[in-house]
Amino acid sequence: MKAVIETGGKQYYVSEGSVLYVEKLENAADEKITFDKVLMIDGKSGNPYVKGATVEGKVVKHGKAKKITIFKFRAKKKYRRTQGHRQPYTKVEITKISTK
């Protein structure tokens, strides 16, 4: 069974057993989580969500992505700014996809 879920302002195509990296969630590690914003299950789409459909998962860990470097400059003006950023994420393993 396959589904499309929405979390953190993004959409993810998932199936049972898949592992995905989503925007940071408040759940602790090894805690169960339920996604109720399901956009599609096995080709049946909702308007905007499929009623009664849930996707359950387990939070594996929290972490930070690799550092990206932001560099701004203006030519001939002696303006240079360097900044780094590491985006936090949550690693989630999908355990069950269900409909009512």
Short mmCIF file of C-alpha atoms in Angstrom, two decimals:
data_model
loop_
_atom_site.label_atom_id
_atom_site.label_comp_id
_atom_site.label_asym_id
_atom_site.label_seq_id
_atom_site.Cartn_x
_atom_site.Cartn_y
_atom_site.Cartn_z
CA MET A 1 0.00 0.00 0.00
CA LYS A 2 1.32 3.45 -0.94
CA ALA A 3 0.27 6.90 0.18
CA VAL A 4 1.08 10.59 -0.11
CA ILE A 5 1.24 12.47 3.20
CA GLU A 6 1.74 16.10 4.08
CA THR A 7 3.94 17.25 6.96
CA GLY A 8 6.06 20.31 7.53
CA GLY A 9 4.62 22.01 4.44
CA LYS A 10 5.94 19.27 2.14
CA GLN A 11 4.45 16.16 0.56
CA TYR A 12 6.02 12.70 0.77
CA TYR A 13 5.28 9.53 -1.22
CA VAL A 14 5.52 6.69 1.31
CA SER A 15 4.97 2.96 1.63
CA GLU A 16 5.16 0.62 4.62
CA GLY A 17 8.76 0.21 5.75
CA SER A 18 10.05 3.34 4.04
CA VAL A 19 12.30 5.77 5.91
CA LEU A 20 12.07 9.51 5.33
CA TYR A 21 13.62 12.70 6.64
CA VAL A 22 11.00 15.35 7.49
CA GLU A 23 11.12 18.80 9.05
CA LYS A 24 11.75 18.63 12.79
CA LEU A 25 8.87 17.21 14.85
CA GLU A 26 8.32 17.59 18.59
CA ASN A 27 7.99 13.84 19.24
CA ALA A 28 10.77 12.08 21.13
CA ALA A 29 12.92 9.31 19.65
CA ASP A 30 11.34 5.80 19.62
CA GLU A 31 7.89 7.38 19.95
CA LYS A 32 4.95 6.57 17.65
CA ILE A 33 3.51 9.29 15.44
CA THR A 34 0.33 9.45 13.35
CA PHE A 35 -0.02 11.48 10.16
CA ASP A 36 -3.67 12.27 9.43
CA LYS A 37 -3.09 14.61 6.49
CA VAL A 38 -3.19 11.90 3.82
CA LEU A 39 -3.60 13.24 0.29
CA MET A 40 -3.75 9.93 -1.59
CA ILE A 41 -3.89 6.19 -0.90
CA ASP A 42 -3.40 3.65 -3.72
CA GLY A 43 -4.47 6.11 -6.42
CA LYS A 44 -7.55 7.37 -4.57
CA SER A 45 -7.12 11.07 -3.89
CA GLY A 46 -8.96 13.17 -1.35
CA ASN A 47 -10.42 16.64 -1.47
CA PRO A 48 -7.95 17.80 -0.10
CA TYR A 49 -7.43 14.89 2.35
CA VAL A 50 -8.70 11.29 2.35
CA LYS A 51 -11.26 10.96 5.15
CA GLY A 52 -10.46 8.38 7.82
CA ALA A 53 -7.01 7.60 6.42
CA THR A 54 -3.98 7.55 8.68
CA VAL A 55 -0.31 6.76 8.30
CA GLU A 56 1.53 5.58 11.39
CA GLY A 57 5.25 5.78 11.90
CA LYS A 58 8.03 5.63 14.46
CA VAL A 59 10.49 8.43 15.15
CA VAL A 60 13.96 6.94 14.69
CA LYS A 61 16.11 9.96 15.58
CA HIS A 62 16.57 13.72 15.40
CA GLY A 63 19.53 15.42 13.81
CA LYS A 64 20.89 18.23 11.70
CA ALA A 65 21.58 18.17 7.96
CA LYS A 66 24.95 19.05 6.44
CA LYS A 67 25.99 22.66 6.70
CA ILE A 68 25.23 24.97 3.83
CA THR A 69 27.14 28.23 3.33
CA ILE A 70 25.38 31.45 2.40
CA PHE A 71 27.66 34.09 0.86
CA LYS A 72 26.44 37.55 -0.10
CA PHE A 73 28.46 40.25 -1.79
CA ARG A 74 28.09 43.40 -3.82
CA ALA A 75 30.64 44.05 -6.49
CA LYS A 76 32.96 47.06 -6.01
CA LYS A 77 31.40 48.01 -2.63
CA LYS A 78 33.50 46.00 -0.09
CA TYR A 79 30.35 44.24 1.10
CA ARG A 80 30.79 40.55 1.98
CA ARG A 81 28.77 38.41 4.40
CA THR A 82 29.25 34.71 5.11
CA GLN A 83 26.73 32.70 7.08
CA GLY A 84 26.24 28.98 7.73
CA HIS A 85 23.08 27.00 8.45
CA ARG A 86 22.23 23.42 9.46
CA GLN A 87 18.55 22.50 9.06
CA PRO A 88 17.15 20.25 11.83
CA TYR A 89 15.31 17.09 10.73
CA THR A 90 13.48 14.07 12.12
CA LYS A 91 14.05 10.60 10.70
CA VAL A 92 10.75 8.66 10.55
CA GLU A 93 10.10 5.02 9.65
CA ILE A 94 6.61 4.29 8.28
CA THR A 95 5.05 1.27 9.99
CA LYS A 96 1.39 1.17 8.93
CA ILE A 97 -0.95 2.71 6.35
CA SER A 98 -4.66 2.33 7.05
CA THR A 99 -8.07 3.50 5.84
CA LYS A 100 -11.45 3.20 7.50
#
